[in-house]
Amino acid sequence: MIDVKHLTKTYASTTAVDDLSFRVEPGQVTGFLGPNGAGKSTTMRLILGLATPTSGQALVNGRPYREAPEPMREVGALLDATAVHPGRSAYNHLLALAATHGIGEIRVAEVLAQVGLTPVARKRVGGFSLGMQQRLGIAGALLGDPAVLMFDEPVNGLDPDGVRWIRHLMRGLAAEGRTILLSSHLMSEMALTADHLVIIGRGRLVADTPLSDLTSAY
Ligand code: ADP
Ligand code: ADP
């Protein structure tokens, strides 16, 4: 579970996140919807402890993520800029990440299979398409078998097959009881993927509602 409480983040001239409160519950996909610049990435970075809040707090399973004893087993995240060595194979990239977090090599093969990259596991990631890079990033997020997952705009730049694949993966992860926060600026995509919507604009909460409340009238 993710619990965001009165979270505010102010940069020199911008309030990126403005007194934002919401919860992300297990067993469903929570779509985090808002236009570009609304504060979605900043909120995710605050939840991961990659930025410090100006005020308020974000708790993951009841405590700040930075205090989690085994962070990668607690939260998996796909953020926009995941650093990879272009010369490394997909397998070795994941193996290095696993080793850093005390995760066994067996998981590397498992997550590669889960994201459909087994056939290219030994290829250099420098030659990967955007869709393959997204899959690799998602494989990294899944390595620790975390109960909580956050994906920042994972369908950006993907072809229709890739978009459908992400949708199917998100539904499957939620069905396993995981807590999923999925950001997007596309209402049309969230209507197909999410169970619950947290909508923000200019860093502020606009709506926090089951998707069914928005669609059942039609
Ligand atoms: P979104 O993910 O919804 O597109 P962001 O969280 O990336 O939105 O950005 C929210 C606002 O905060 C934007 O106005 C952005 O320019 C600003 N912002 C984000 N990160 C920084 C930063 N490190 N320094 C200054 N401003 C930032
Ligand atoms: P540190 O906390 O010392 O920076 P980590 O090994 O925790 O080092 O993180 C290394 C990289 O992995 C960082 O760039 C961070 O953004 C990323 N990272 C940390 N936790 C996760 C996670 N749960 N899922 C995906 N990436 C993560």
PDB file of C-alpha atoms and ligand atoms in Angstrom:
ATOM      1  CA  MET A   1       0.000   0.000   0.000  1.00  0.00           C
ATOM      2  CA  ILE A   2       1.135   3.535  -0.776  1.00  0.00           C
ATOM      3  CA  ASP A   3      -0.060   6.365   1.439  1.00  0.00           C
ATOM      4  CA  VAL A   4       0.625   9.910   0.261  1.00  0.00           C
ATOM      5  CA  LYS A   5      -0.147  12.474   2.960  1.00  0.00           C
ATOM      6  CA  HIS A   6      -0.230  16.208   2.331  1.00  0.00           C
ATOM      7  CA  LEU A   7       2.795  15.892   0.090  1.00  0.00           C
ATOM      8  CA  THR A   8       4.275  19.140  -1.203  1.00  0.00           C
ATOM      9  CA  LYS A   9       7.398  19.683  -3.306  1.00  0.00           C
ATOM     10  CA  THR A  10       8.467  23.176  -4.238  1.00  0.00           C
ATOM     11  CA  TYR A  11      11.341  23.944  -6.567  1.00  0.00           C
ATOM     12  CA  ALA A  12      12.727  27.487  -6.885  1.00  0.00           C
ATOM     13  CA  SER A  13       9.834  28.856  -8.930  1.00  0.00           C
ATOM     14  CA  THR A  14       7.445  25.896  -9.225  1.00  0.00           C
ATOM     15  CA  THR A  15       5.250  23.978  -6.825  1.00  0.00           C
ATOM     16  CA  ALA A  16       5.444  20.596  -8.562  1.00  0.00           C
ATOM     17  CA  VAL A  17       3.299  18.799  -5.943  1.00  0.00           C
ATOM     18  CA  ASP A  18       0.845  20.777  -3.862  1.00  0.00           C
ATOM     19  CA  ASP A  19      -0.676  19.300  -0.665  1.00  0.00           C
ATOM     20  CA  LEU A  20      -1.383  16.001  -2.391  1.00  0.00           C
ATOM     21  CA  SER A  21      -3.032  13.143  -0.477  1.00  0.00           C
ATOM     22  CA  PHE A  22      -4.172   9.779  -1.815  1.00  0.00           C
ATOM     23  CA  ARG A  23      -3.842   6.047  -1.187  1.00  0.00           C
ATOM     24  CA  VAL A  24      -2.955   3.267  -3.568  1.00  0.00           C
ATOM     25  CA  GLU A  25      -4.662   0.022  -2.562  1.00  0.00           C
ATOM     26  CA  PRO A  26      -3.541  -3.540  -3.349  1.00  0.00           C
ATOM     27  CA  GLY A  27      -5.182  -5.786  -5.927  1.00  0.00           C
ATOM     28  CA  GLN A  28      -6.004  -3.100  -8.446  1.00  0.00           C
ATOM     29  CA  VAL A  29      -4.418  -0.845 -11.009  1.00  0.00           C
ATOM     30  CA  THR A  30      -4.493   2.769  -9.877  1.00  0.00           C
ATOM     31  CA  GLY A  31      -4.113   5.078 -12.830  1.00  0.00           C
ATOM     32  CA  PHE A  32      -2.228   8.269 -11.994  1.00  0.00           C
ATOM     33  CA  LEU A  33      -3.604  10.630 -14.609  1.00  0.00           C
ATOM     34  CA  GLY A  34      -2.685  14.203 -15.432  1.00  0.00           C
ATOM     35  CA  PRO A  35      -1.257  16.319 -18.245  1.00  0.00           C
ATOM     36  CA  ASN A  36       2.477  16.681 -18.771  1.00  0.00           C
ATOM     37  CA  GLY A  37       3.943  18.767 -15.972  1.00  0.00           C
ATOM     38  CA  ALA A  38       1.127  17.919 -13.533  1.00  0.00           C
ATOM     39  CA  GLY A  39       3.566  16.442 -10.987  1.00  0.00           C
ATOM     40  CA  LYS A  40       3.236  12.690 -11.563  1.00  0.00           C
ATOM     41  CA  SER A  41       6.966  11.941 -11.895  1.00  0.00           C
ATOM     42  CA  THR A  42       7.821  14.161  -8.950  1.00  0.00           C
ATOM     43  CA  THR A  43       5.273  12.335  -6.796  1.00  0.00           C
ATOM     44  CA  MET A  44       6.766   8.969  -7.760  1.00  0.00           C
ATOM     45  CA  ARG A  45      10.292  10.206  -7.051  1.00  0.00           C
ATOM     46  CA  LEU A  46       9.121  11.452  -3.643  1.00  0.00           C
ATOM     47  CA  ILE A  47       7.528   8.058  -2.895  1.00  0.00           C
ATOM     48  CA  LEU A  48      10.855   6.376  -3.784  1.00  0.00           C
ATOM     49  CA  GLY A  49      12.855   8.795  -1.644  1.00  0.00           C
ATOM     50  CA  LEU A  50      14.727  10.076  -4.725  1.00  0.00           C
ATOM     51  CA  ALA A  51      13.604  13.602  -3.824  1.00  0.00           C
ATOM     52  CA  THR A  52      12.908  15.141  -0.412  1.00  0.00           C
ATOM     53  CA  PRO A  53       9.441  16.584   0.234  1.00  0.00           C
ATOM     54  CA  THR A  54       9.117  20.244   1.171  1.00  0.00           C
ATOM     55  CA  SER A  55       6.366  19.079   3.533  1.00  0.00           C
ATOM     56  CA  GLY A  56       4.137  16.070   4.054  1.00  0.00           C
ATOM     57  CA  GLN A  57       5.189  12.462   3.576  1.00  0.00           C
ATOM     58  CA  ALA A  58       4.800   9.346   1.476  1.00  0.00           C
ATOM     59  CA  LEU A  59       4.638   5.936   3.153  1.00  0.00           C
ATOM     60  CA  VAL A  60       5.075   2.545   1.525  1.00  0.00           C
ATOM     61  CA  ASN A  61       3.651  -0.284   3.625  1.00  0.00           C
ATOM     62  CA  GLY A  62       3.544   2.100   6.568  1.00  0.00           C
ATOM     63  CA  ARG A  63       7.022   3.599   6.473  1.00  0.00           C
ATOM     64  CA  PRO A  64       9.178   5.828   4.267  1.00  0.00           C
ATOM     65  CA  TYR A  65      10.626   3.761   1.392  1.00  0.00           C
ATOM     66  CA  ARG A  66      14.176   4.726   2.419  1.00  0.00           C
ATOM     67  CA  GLU A  67      13.666   2.847   5.704  1.00  0.00           C
ATOM     68  CA  ALA A  68      12.702  -0.406   4.000  1.00  0.00           C
ATOM     69  CA  PRO A  69      15.306  -3.088   4.830  1.00  0.00           C
ATOM     70  CA  GLU A  70      15.110  -4.641   1.343  1.00  0.00           C
ATOM     71  CA  PRO A  71      13.919  -1.813  -0.920  1.00  0.00           C
ATOM     72  CA  MET A  72      13.754  -3.710  -4.194  1.00  0.00           C
ATOM     73  CA  ARG A  73      11.678  -6.479  -2.646  1.00  0.00           C
ATOM     74  CA  GLU A  74       9.259  -3.845  -1.406  1.00  0.00           C
ATOM     75  CA  VAL A  75       8.830  -1.574  -4.416  1.00  0.00           C
ATOM     76  CA  GLY A  76       9.656  -2.014  -8.079  1.00  0.00           C
ATOM     77  CA  ALA A  77       9.702   1.064 -10.229  1.00  0.00           C
ATOM     78  CA  LEU A  78      10.019   2.015 -13.859  1.00  0.00           C
ATOM     79  CA  LEU A  79      10.941   5.690 -14.007  1.00  0.00           C
ATOM     80  CA  ASP A  80      11.659   7.610 -17.182  1.00  0.00           C
ATOM     81  CA  ALA A  81      15.444   7.530 -16.992  1.00  0.00           C
ATOM     82  CA  THR A  82      16.728   4.076 -16.125  1.00  0.00           C
ATOM     83  CA  ALA A  83      20.500   4.033 -16.677  1.00  0.00           C
ATOM     84  CA  VAL A  84      21.868   1.111 -18.665  1.00  0.00           C
ATOM     85  CA  HIS A  85      25.328   0.356 -20.030  1.00  0.00           C
ATOM     86  CA  PRO A  86      24.690   0.058 -23.780  1.00  0.00           C
ATOM     87  CA  GLY A  87      27.426  -2.531 -24.166  1.00  0.00           C
ATOM     88  CA  ARG A  88      25.936  -4.898 -21.611  1.00  0.00           C
ATOM     89  CA  SER A  89      23.591  -7.728 -22.437  1.00  0.00           C
ATOM     90  CA  ALA A  90      20.071  -7.669 -21.041  1.00  0.00           C
ATOM     91  CA  TYR A  91      21.002 -10.666 -18.919  1.00  0.00           C
ATOM     92  CA  ASN A  92      24.109  -9.011 -17.460  1.00  0.00           C
ATOM     93  CA  HIS A  93      22.281  -5.744 -16.845  1.00  0.00           C
ATOM     94  CA  LEU A  94      19.693  -7.559 -14.731  1.00  0.00           C
ATOM     95  CA  LEU A  95      22.312  -9.759 -13.097  1.00  0.00           C
ATOM     96  CA  ALA A  96      24.224  -6.672 -11.897  1.00  0.00           C
ATOM     97  CA  LEU A  97      21.005  -5.121 -10.558  1.00  0.00           C
ATOM     98  CA  ALA A  98      20.085  -8.374  -8.796  1.00  0.00           C
ATOM     99  CA  ALA A  99      23.553  -8.703  -7.242  1.00  0.00           C
ATOM    100  CA  THR A 100      23.387  -5.122  -5.886  1.00  0.00           C
ATOM    101  CA  HIS A 101      20.175  -5.988  -4.086  1.00  0.00           C
ATOM    102  CA  GLY A 102      21.064  -9.505  -2.912  1.00  0.00           C
ATOM    103  CA  ILE A 103      18.634 -11.135  -5.323  1.00  0.00           C
ATOM    104  CA  GLY A 104      19.518 -14.584  -6.710  1.00  0.00           C
ATOM    105  CA  GLU A 105      20.400 -15.182 -10.372  1.00  0.00           C
ATOM    106  CA  ILE A 106      17.374 -17.460 -10.810  1.00  0.00           C
ATOM    107  CA  ARG A 107      15.148 -14.362 -10.829  1.00  0.00           C
ATOM    108  CA  VAL A 108      17.007 -12.941 -13.832  1.00  0.00           C
ATOM    109  CA  ALA A 109      15.829 -15.722 -16.141  1.00  0.00           C
ATOM    110  CA  GLU A 110      12.344 -15.576 -14.624  1.00  0.00           C
ATOM    111  CA  VAL A 111      11.805 -11.850 -15.203  1.00  0.00           C
ATOM    112  CA  LEU A 112      13.324 -12.005 -18.700  1.00  0.00           C
ATOM    113  CA  ALA A 113      10.744 -14.676 -19.547  1.00  0.00           C
ATOM    114  CA  GLN A 114       7.973 -12.653 -17.912  1.00  0.00           C
ATOM    115  CA  VAL A 115       8.656  -9.642 -20.155  1.00  0.00           C
ATOM    116  CA  GLY A 116       9.318 -11.703 -23.292  1.00  0.00           C
ATOM    117  CA  LEU A 117      13.019 -10.878 -23.632  1.00  0.00           C
ATOM    118  CA  THR A 118      14.420 -14.431 -23.267  1.00  0.00           C
ATOM    119  CA  PRO A 119      15.275 -14.665 -27.005  1.00  0.00           C
ATOM    120  CA  VAL A 120      17.421 -11.493 -26.831  1.00  0.00           C
ATOM    121  CA  ALA A 121      18.817 -11.958 -23.327  1.00  0.00           C
ATOM    122  CA  ARG A 122      22.421 -12.135 -24.609  1.00  0.00           C
ATOM    123  CA  LYS A 123      22.119  -9.182 -26.995  1.00  0.00           C
ATOM    124  CA  ARG A 124      23.567  -5.728 -26.222  1.00  0.00           C
ATOM    125  CA  VAL A 125      20.936  -3.419 -24.761  1.00  0.00           C
ATOM    126  CA  GLY A 126      22.440  -0.590 -26.870  1.00  0.00           C
ATOM    127  CA  GLY A 127      20.708  -2.158 -29.865  1.00  0.00           C
ATOM    128  CA  PHE A 128      17.297  -2.427 -28.191  1.00  0.00           C
ATOM    129  CA  SER A 129      14.224  -0.635 -29.520  1.00  0.00           C
ATOM    130  CA  LEU A 130      12.288   1.651 -27.172  1.00  0.00           C
ATOM    131  CA  GLY A 131       9.752  -1.113 -26.571  1.00  0.00           C
ATOM    132  CA  MET A 132      12.506  -3.579 -25.661  1.00  0.00           C
ATOM    133  CA  GLN A 133      14.088  -0.994 -23.343  1.00  0.00           C
ATOM    134  CA  GLN A 134      10.706  -0.551 -21.628  1.00  0.00           C
ATOM    135  CA  ARG A 135      10.427  -4.312 -21.178  1.00  0.00           C
ATOM    136  CA  LEU A 136      13.941  -4.416 -19.720  1.00  0.00           C
ATOM    137  CA  GLY A 137      13.069  -1.607 -17.302  1.00  0.00           C
ATOM    138  CA  ILE A 138       9.957  -3.487 -16.256  1.00  0.00           C
ATOM    139  CA  ALA A 139      11.999  -6.671 -15.800  1.00  0.00           C
ATOM    140  CA  GLY A 140      14.217  -4.703 -13.410  1.00  0.00           C
ATOM    141  CA  ALA A 141      11.199  -3.511 -11.462  1.00  0.00           C
ATOM    142  CA  LEU A 142       9.952  -7.101 -11.144  1.00  0.00           C
ATOM    143  CA  LEU A 143      13.293  -8.581 -10.018  1.00  0.00           C
ATOM    144  CA  GLY A 144      12.604  -8.332  -6.297  1.00  0.00           C
ATOM    145  CA  ASP A 145       9.077  -9.773  -6.683  1.00  0.00           C
ATOM    146  CA  PRO A 146       7.744  -6.615  -4.973  1.00  0.00           C
ATOM    147  CA  ALA A 147       4.192  -6.192  -3.695  1.00  0.00           C
ATOM    148  CA  VAL A 148       4.190  -2.547  -4.779  1.00  0.00           C
ATOM    149  CA  LEU A 149       4.967  -1.423  -8.335  1.00  0.00           C
ATOM    150  CA  MET A 150       5.126   2.033  -9.902  1.00  0.00           C
ATOM    151  CA  PHE A 151       5.365   2.661 -13.628  1.00  0.00           C
ATOM    152  CA  ASP A 152       5.901   6.172 -14.985  1.00  0.00           C
ATOM    153  CA  GLU A 153       4.311   6.577 -18.454  1.00  0.00           C
ATOM    154  CA  PRO A 154       5.242   3.037 -19.563  1.00  0.00           C
ATOM    155  CA  VAL A 155       3.200   3.158 -22.778  1.00  0.00           C
ATOM    156  CA  ASN A 156       4.888   6.324 -24.092  1.00  0.00           C
ATOM    157  CA  GLY A 157       6.341   5.693 -27.523  1.00  0.00           C
ATOM    158  CA  LEU A 158       5.138   2.100 -27.766  1.00  0.00           C
ATOM    159  CA  ASP A 159       3.377   0.614 -30.776  1.00  0.00           C
ATOM    160  CA  PRO A 160      -0.161  -0.799 -30.348  1.00  0.00           C
ATOM    161  CA  ASP A 161       1.145  -4.306 -29.614  1.00  0.00           C
ATOM    162  CA  GLY A 162       3.410  -2.888 -26.916  1.00  0.00           C
ATOM    163  CA  VAL A 163       0.549  -0.888 -25.418  1.00  0.00           C
ATOM    164  CA  ARG A 164      -1.674  -3.993 -25.308  1.00  0.00           C
ATOM    165  CA  TRP A 165       1.151  -5.977 -23.746  1.00  0.00           C
ATOM    166  CA  ILE A 166       1.599  -3.390 -20.959  1.00  0.00           C
ATOM    167  CA  ARG A 167      -2.159  -3.398 -20.332  1.00  0.00           C
ATOM    168  CA  HIS A 168      -2.206  -7.193 -20.034  1.00  0.00           C
ATOM    169  CA  LEU A 169       0.832  -7.180 -17.721  1.00  0.00           C
ATOM    170  CA  MET A 170      -0.701  -4.535 -15.415  1.00  0.00           C
ATOM    171  CA  ARG A 171      -3.982  -6.478 -15.199  1.00  0.00           C
ATOM    172  CA  GLY A 172      -2.060  -9.658 -14.349  1.00  0.00           C
ATOM    173  CA  LEU A 173       0.036  -7.988 -11.642  1.00  0.00           C
ATOM    174  CA  ALA A 174      -3.079  -6.501 -10.038  1.00  0.00           C
ATOM    175  CA  ALA A 175      -4.825  -9.895 -10.174  1.00  0.00           C
ATOM    176  CA  GLU A 176      -1.884 -11.272  -8.156  1.00  0.00           C
ATOM    177  CA  GLY A 177      -2.817  -8.813  -5.412  1.00  0.00           C
ATOM    178  CA  ARG A 178      -0.041  -6.314  -6.022  1.00  0.00           C
ATOM    179  CA  THR A 179      -0.360  -2.559  -5.542  1.00  0.00           C
ATOM    180  CA  ILE A 180       0.070  -0.844  -8.917  1.00  0.00           C
ATOM    181  CA  LEU A 181       0.510   2.886  -9.549  1.00  0.00           C
ATOM    182  CA  LEU A 182       0.561   3.569 -13.278  1.00  0.00           C
ATOM    183  CA  SER A 183       1.050   7.109 -14.542  1.00  0.00           C
ATOM    184  CA  SER A 184      -0.217   8.374 -17.866  1.00  0.00           C
ATOM    185  CA  HIS A 185      -1.445  11.549 -19.536  1.00  0.00           C
ATOM    186  CA  LEU A 186      -3.856   9.456 -21.674  1.00  0.00           C
ATOM    187  CA  MET A 187      -7.401   9.139 -20.330  1.00  0.00           C
ATOM    188  CA  SER A 188      -8.269   6.735 -23.162  1.00  0.00           C
ATOM    189  CA  GLU A 189      -5.521   4.345 -22.059  1.00  0.00           C
ATOM    190  CA  MET A 190      -6.386   4.598 -18.362  1.00  0.00           C
ATOM    191  CA  ALA A 191     -10.037   3.837 -19.147  1.00  0.00           C
ATOM    192  CA  LEU A 192      -8.886   0.486 -20.552  1.00  0.00           C
ATOM    193  CA  THR A 193      -6.311  -0.401 -17.894  1.00  0.00           C
ATOM    194  CA  ALA A 194      -7.132   1.128 -14.515  1.00  0.00           C
ATOM    195  CA  ASP A 195      -9.628   0.161 -11.796  1.00  0.00           C
ATOM    196  CA  HIS A 196      -9.192   3.389  -9.898  1.00  0.00           C
ATOM    197  CA  LEU A 197      -8.069   6.860 -10.943  1.00  0.00           C
ATOM    198  CA  VAL A 198      -6.095   9.487  -9.101  1.00  0.00           C
ATOM    199  CA  ILE A 199      -6.221  12.585 -11.297  1.00  0.00           C
ATOM    200  CA  ILE A 200      -3.897  15.537 -10.701  1.00  0.00           C
ATOM    201  CA  GLY A 201      -3.392  18.929 -12.285  1.00  0.00           C
ATOM    202  CA  ARG A 202      -0.781  21.546 -11.331  1.00  0.00           C
ATOM    203  CA  GLY A 203       0.335  19.295  -8.482  1.00  0.00           C
ATOM    204  CA  ARG A 204      -3.113  19.206  -6.879  1.00  0.00           C
ATOM    205  CA  LEU A 205      -5.627  16.414  -6.504  1.00  0.00           C
ATOM    206  CA  VAL A 206      -8.484  16.774  -9.001  1.00  0.00           C
ATOM    207  CA  ALA A 207     -10.259  13.436  -8.457  1.00  0.00           C
ATOM    208  CA  ASP A 208      -9.772  10.169  -6.563  1.00  0.00           C
ATOM    209  CA  THR A 209     -12.403   7.757  -7.809  1.00  0.00           C
ATOM    210  CA  PRO A 210     -13.166   4.222  -8.953  1.00  0.00           C
ATOM    211  CA  LEU A 211     -13.142   4.150 -12.744  1.00  0.00           C
ATOM    212  CA  SER A 212     -16.658   2.665 -12.645  1.00  0.00           C
ATOM    213  CA  ASP A 213     -17.970   5.940 -11.219  1.00  0.00           C
ATOM    214  CA  LEU A 214     -16.763   7.701 -14.363  1.00  0.00           C
ATOM    215  CA  THR A 215     -17.904   5.133 -16.907  1.00  0.00           C
ATOM    216  CA  SER A 216     -21.015   3.406 -15.564  1.00  0.00           C
ATOM    217  CA  ALA A 217     -23.282   6.152 -16.874  1.00  0.00           C
ATOM    218  CA  TYR A 218     -22.471   5.101 -20.466  1.00  0.00           C
TER     219      TYR A 218
HETATM  220  P1  ADP B   1       4.658  15.024 -14.879  1.00  0.00           P
HETATM  221  O1  ADP B   1       5.391  13.794 -14.484  1.00  0.00           O
HETATM  222  O2  ADP B   1       3.214  14.987 -14.507  1.00  0.00           O
HETATM  223  O3  ADP B   1       4.853  15.359 -16.332  1.00  0.00           O
HETATM  224  P2  ADP B   1       6.663  16.398 -13.304  1.00  0.00           P
HETATM  225  O4  ADP B   1       6.551  15.828 -11.946  1.00  0.00           O
HETATM  226  O5  ADP B   1       7.753  15.888 -14.189  1.00  0.00           O
HETATM  227  O6  ADP B   1       5.270  16.245 -14.050  1.00  0.00           O
HETATM  228  O7  ADP B   1       6.830  17.963 -13.214  1.00  0.00           O
HETATM  229  C1  ADP B   1       5.963  18.794 -12.425  1.00  0.00           C
HETATM  230  C2  ADP B   1       6.471  20.221 -12.444  1.00  0.00           C
HETATM  231  O8  ADP B   1       7.671  20.330 -11.669  1.00  0.00           O
HETATM  232  C3  ADP B   1       6.820  20.728 -13.830  1.00  0.00           C
HETATM  233  O9  ADP B   1       6.483  22.104 -13.889  1.00  0.00           O
HETATM  234  C4  ADP B   1       8.316  20.545 -13.883  1.00  0.00           C
HETATM  235  O10 ADP B   1       8.902  21.454 -14.786  1.00  0.00           O
HETATM  236  C5  ADP B   1       8.734  20.803 -12.438  1.00  0.00           C
HETATM  237  N1  ADP B   1       9.946  20.081 -12.040  1.00  0.00           N
HETATM  238  C6  ADP B   1      10.090  18.732 -11.991  1.00  0.00           C
HETATM  239  N2  ADP B   1      11.321  18.386 -11.565  1.00  0.00           N
HETATM  240  C7  ADP B   1      11.970  19.565 -11.350  1.00  0.00           C
HETATM  241  C8  ADP B   1      13.284  19.908 -10.903  1.00  0.00           C
HETATM  242  N3  ADP B   1      14.180  18.953 -10.579  1.00  0.00           N
HETATM  243  N4  ADP B   1      13.590  21.210 -10.808  1.00  0.00           N
HETATM  244  C9  ADP B   1      12.689  22.167 -11.112  1.00  0.00           C
HETATM  245  N5  ADP B   1      11.452  21.923 -11.533  1.00  0.00           N
HETATM  246  C10 ADP B   1      11.098  20.656 -11.666  1.00  0.00           C
HETATM  247  P1  ADP B   2      21.400   4.006  -3.880  1.00  0.00           P
HETATM  248  O1  ADP B   2      20.140   3.956  -3.052  1.00  0.00           O
HETATM  249  O2  ADP B   2      22.654   3.926  -3.085  1.00  0.00           O
HETATM  250  O3  ADP B   2      21.401   5.087  -4.912  1.00  0.00           O
HETATM  251  P2  ADP B   2      20.384   1.579  -5.088  1.00  0.00           P
HETATM  252  O4  ADP B   2      21.152   0.336  -5.391  1.00  0.00           O
HETATM  253  O5  ADP B   2      19.290   1.540  -4.094  1.00  0.00           O
HETATM  254  O6  ADP B   2      21.470   2.665  -4.747  1.00  0.00           O
HETATM  255  O7  ADP B   2      19.785   2.117  -6.454  1.00  0.00           O
HETATM  256  C1  ADP B   2      20.529   2.058  -7.634  1.00  0.00           C
HETATM  257  C2  ADP B   2      19.637   2.532  -8.767  1.00  0.00           C
HETATM  258  O8  ADP B   2      18.472   1.715  -8.817  1.00  0.00           O
HETATM  259  C3  ADP B   2      19.171   3.966  -8.571  1.00  0.00           C
HETATM  260  O9  ADP B   2      19.348   4.663  -9.782  1.00  0.00           O
HETATM  261  C4  ADP B   2      17.707   3.880  -8.243  1.00  0.00           C
HETATM  262  O10 ADP B   2      16.972   4.884  -8.933  1.00  0.00           O
HETATM  263  C5  ADP B   2      17.314   2.527  -8.783  1.00  0.00           C
HETATM  264  N1  ADP B   2      16.360   1.871  -7.911  1.00  0.00           N
HETATM  265  C6  ADP B   2      16.341   1.861  -6.555  1.00  0.00           C
HETATM  266  N2  ADP B   2      15.322   1.161  -6.087  1.00  0.00           N
HETATM  267  C7  ADP B   2      14.655   0.707  -7.178  1.00  0.00           C
HETATM  268  C8  ADP B   2      13.502  -0.093  -7.378  1.00  0.00           C
HETATM  269  N3  ADP B   2      12.807  -0.568  -6.345  1.00  0.00           N
HETATM  270  N4  ADP B   2      13.114  -0.383  -8.624  1.00  0.00           N
HETATM  271  C9  ADP B   2      13.818   0.087  -9.678  1.00  0.00           C
HETATM  272  N5  ADP B   2      14.920   0.855  -9.569  1.00  0.00           N
HETATM  273  C10 ADP B   2      15.324   1.168  -8.345  1.00  0.00           C
END
